[in-house]
Amino acid sequence: MSVLMVEDRVDFNTLKETLQLTDGNLASHLRALEDAEYLRVEKQFVGRKPQTTYQATEAGREAFKNHLDALEQLILSNRQNE
């Protein structure tokens, strides 16, 4: 999701290279995010090659922001306990 937060649309191969994941591993993560309605999938042909692109939905952006907020609170809480 972090890649999709800074890029409007990202194709499968770019995600795979950026995240250094296998096709199957990335596909399973993307499927879970799609099922949660956190991303939108678009399939098209560029020339004769299929291309799948992904875009974060508003729900996905909000969930990611909430995740970051929770992590920040966890870090702050641990620093206060030191």
PDB file of C-alpha atoms in Angstrom:
ATOM      1  CA  MET A   1       0.000   0.000   0.000  1.00  0.00           C
ATOM      2  CA  SER A   2       2.873   2.371   0.678  1.00  0.00           C
ATOM      3  CA  VAL A   3       3.804   2.407  -3.022  1.00  0.00           C
ATOM      4  CA  LEU A   4       0.200   3.092  -3.978  1.00  0.00           C
ATOM      5  CA  MET A   5       0.045   5.994  -1.548  1.00  0.00           C
ATOM      6  CA  VAL A   6       2.675   7.940  -3.491  1.00  0.00           C
ATOM      7  CA  GLU A   7       1.889   6.779  -7.024  1.00  0.00           C
ATOM      8  CA  ASP A   8      -1.507   7.205  -8.678  1.00  0.00           C
ATOM      9  CA  ARG A   9      -1.303   3.879 -10.545  1.00  0.00           C
ATOM     10  CA  VAL A  10       1.319   1.157 -10.513  1.00  0.00           C
ATOM     11  CA  ASP A  11       1.605  -1.857 -12.778  1.00  0.00           C
ATOM     12  CA  PHE A  12       2.237  -5.391 -11.521  1.00  0.00           C
ATOM     13  CA  ASN A  13       5.837  -5.621 -12.742  1.00  0.00           C
ATOM     14  CA  THR A  14       6.798  -2.307 -11.133  1.00  0.00           C
ATOM     15  CA  LEU A  15       5.327  -3.458  -7.822  1.00  0.00           C
ATOM     16  CA  LYS A  16       7.110  -6.796  -8.127  1.00  0.00           C
ATOM     17  CA  GLU A  17      10.489  -5.155  -8.772  1.00  0.00           C
ATOM     18  CA  THR A  18      10.037  -2.433  -6.152  1.00  0.00           C
ATOM     19  CA  LEU A  19       8.948  -4.841  -3.423  1.00  0.00           C
ATOM     20  CA  GLN A  20      11.244  -7.682  -4.553  1.00  0.00           C
ATOM     21  CA  LEU A  21       8.468 -10.277  -4.370  1.00  0.00           C
ATOM     22  CA  THR A  22       7.677 -13.313  -6.481  1.00  0.00           C
ATOM     23  CA  ASP A  23       4.692 -13.250  -8.814  1.00  0.00           C
ATOM     24  CA  GLY A  24       2.699 -15.598  -6.587  1.00  0.00           C
ATOM     25  CA  ASN A  25       3.500 -13.813  -3.346  1.00  0.00           C
ATOM     26  CA  LEU A  26       2.624 -10.406  -4.755  1.00  0.00           C
ATOM     27  CA  ALA A  27      -0.547 -11.731  -6.401  1.00  0.00           C
ATOM     28  CA  SER A  28      -1.805 -13.171  -3.109  1.00  0.00           C
ATOM     29  CA  HIS A  29      -1.187  -9.897  -1.253  1.00  0.00           C
ATOM     30  CA  LEU A  30      -2.856  -7.891  -4.012  1.00  0.00           C
ATOM     31  CA  ARG A  31      -5.850 -10.249  -4.015  1.00  0.00           C
ATOM     32  CA  ALA A  32      -6.289  -9.747  -0.255  1.00  0.00           C
ATOM     33  CA  LEU A  33      -6.137  -5.952  -0.671  1.00  0.00           C
ATOM     34  CA  GLU A  34      -8.599  -6.139  -3.559  1.00  0.00           C
ATOM     35  CA  ASP A  35     -10.984  -8.316  -1.502  1.00  0.00           C
ATOM     36  CA  ALA A  36     -10.803  -5.721   1.287  1.00  0.00           C
ATOM     37  CA  GLU A  37     -11.621  -3.064  -1.342  1.00  0.00           C
ATOM     38  CA  TYR A  38      -8.387  -1.231  -0.576  1.00  0.00           C
ATOM     39  CA  LEU A  39      -7.306  -1.145  -4.196  1.00  0.00           C
ATOM     40  CA  ARG A  40      -8.797  -1.006  -7.666  1.00  0.00           C
ATOM     41  CA  VAL A  41      -7.539  -3.301 -10.419  1.00  0.00           C
ATOM     42  CA  GLU A  42      -7.521  -2.395 -14.102  1.00  0.00           C
ATOM     43  CA  LYS A  43      -6.590  -4.897 -16.811  1.00  0.00           C
ATOM     44  CA  GLN A  44      -5.861  -3.846 -20.358  1.00  0.00           C
ATOM     45  CA  PHE A  45      -3.689  -4.694 -23.319  1.00  0.00           C
ATOM     46  CA  VAL A  46      -0.762  -2.501 -24.291  1.00  0.00           C
ATOM     47  CA  GLY A  47       0.013  -3.597 -27.800  1.00  0.00           C
ATOM     48  CA  ARG A  48      -0.334  -7.362 -27.541  1.00  0.00           C
ATOM     49  CA  LYS A  49       0.790  -7.611 -23.924  1.00  0.00           C
ATOM     50  CA  PRO A  50      -1.600  -7.683 -20.991  1.00  0.00           C
ATOM     51  CA  GLN A  51      -1.003  -5.033 -18.359  1.00  0.00           C
ATOM     52  CA  THR A  52      -2.546  -4.951 -14.893  1.00  0.00           C
ATOM     53  CA  THR A  53      -2.443  -1.726 -12.921  1.00  0.00           C
ATOM     54  CA  TYR A  54      -3.441  -1.032  -9.340  1.00  0.00           C
ATOM     55  CA  GLN A  55      -4.728   2.102  -7.657  1.00  0.00           C
ATOM     56  CA  ALA A  56      -5.517   2.711  -3.987  1.00  0.00           C
ATOM     57  CA  THR A  57      -9.177   3.358  -3.205  1.00  0.00           C
ATOM     58  CA  GLU A  58     -10.336   5.962  -0.721  1.00  0.00           C
ATOM     59  CA  ALA A  59     -11.002   3.150   1.773  1.00  0.00           C
ATOM     60  CA  GLY A  60      -7.470   1.854   1.207  1.00  0.00           C
ATOM     61  CA  ARG A  61      -5.946   5.270   1.734  1.00  0.00           C
ATOM     62  CA  GLU A  62      -7.914   5.727   4.943  1.00  0.00           C
ATOM     63  CA  ALA A  63      -6.968   2.263   6.243  1.00  0.00           C
ATOM     64  CA  PHE A  64      -3.290   2.916   5.489  1.00  0.00           C
ATOM     65  CA  LYS A  65      -3.439   6.273   7.269  1.00  0.00           C
ATOM     66  CA  ASN A  66      -5.059   4.600  10.292  1.00  0.00           C
ATOM     67  CA  HIS A  67      -2.335   1.948  10.259  1.00  0.00           C
ATOM     68  CA  LEU A  68       0.388   4.609  10.272  1.00  0.00           C
ATOM     69  CA  ASP A  69      -1.372   6.469  13.089  1.00  0.00           C
ATOM     70  CA  ALA A  70      -1.503   3.263  15.161  1.00  0.00           C
ATOM     71  CA  LEU A  71       2.194   2.597  14.548  1.00  0.00           C
ATOM     72  CA  GLU A  72       3.034   6.150  15.549  1.00  0.00           C
ATOM     73  CA  GLN A  73       1.067   5.791  18.778  1.00  0.00           C
ATOM     74  CA  LEU A  74       2.841   2.507  19.530  1.00  0.00           C
ATOM     75  CA  ILE A  75       6.239   4.139  19.026  1.00  0.00           C
ATOM     76  CA  LEU A  76       5.329   7.135  21.172  1.00  0.00           C
ATOM     77  CA  SER A  77       3.977   4.882  23.905  1.00  0.00           C
ATOM     78  CA  ASN A  78       7.167   2.824  23.977  1.00  0.00           C
ATOM     79  CA  ARG A  79       9.349   5.940  24.093  1.00  0.00           C
ATOM     80  CA  GLN A  80       7.409   7.303  27.056  1.00  0.00           C
ATOM     81  CA  ASN A  81       7.932   4.031  28.935  1.00  0.00           C
ATOM     82  CA  GLU A  82      11.738   4.148  28.620  1.00  0.00           C
TER      83      GLU A  82
END
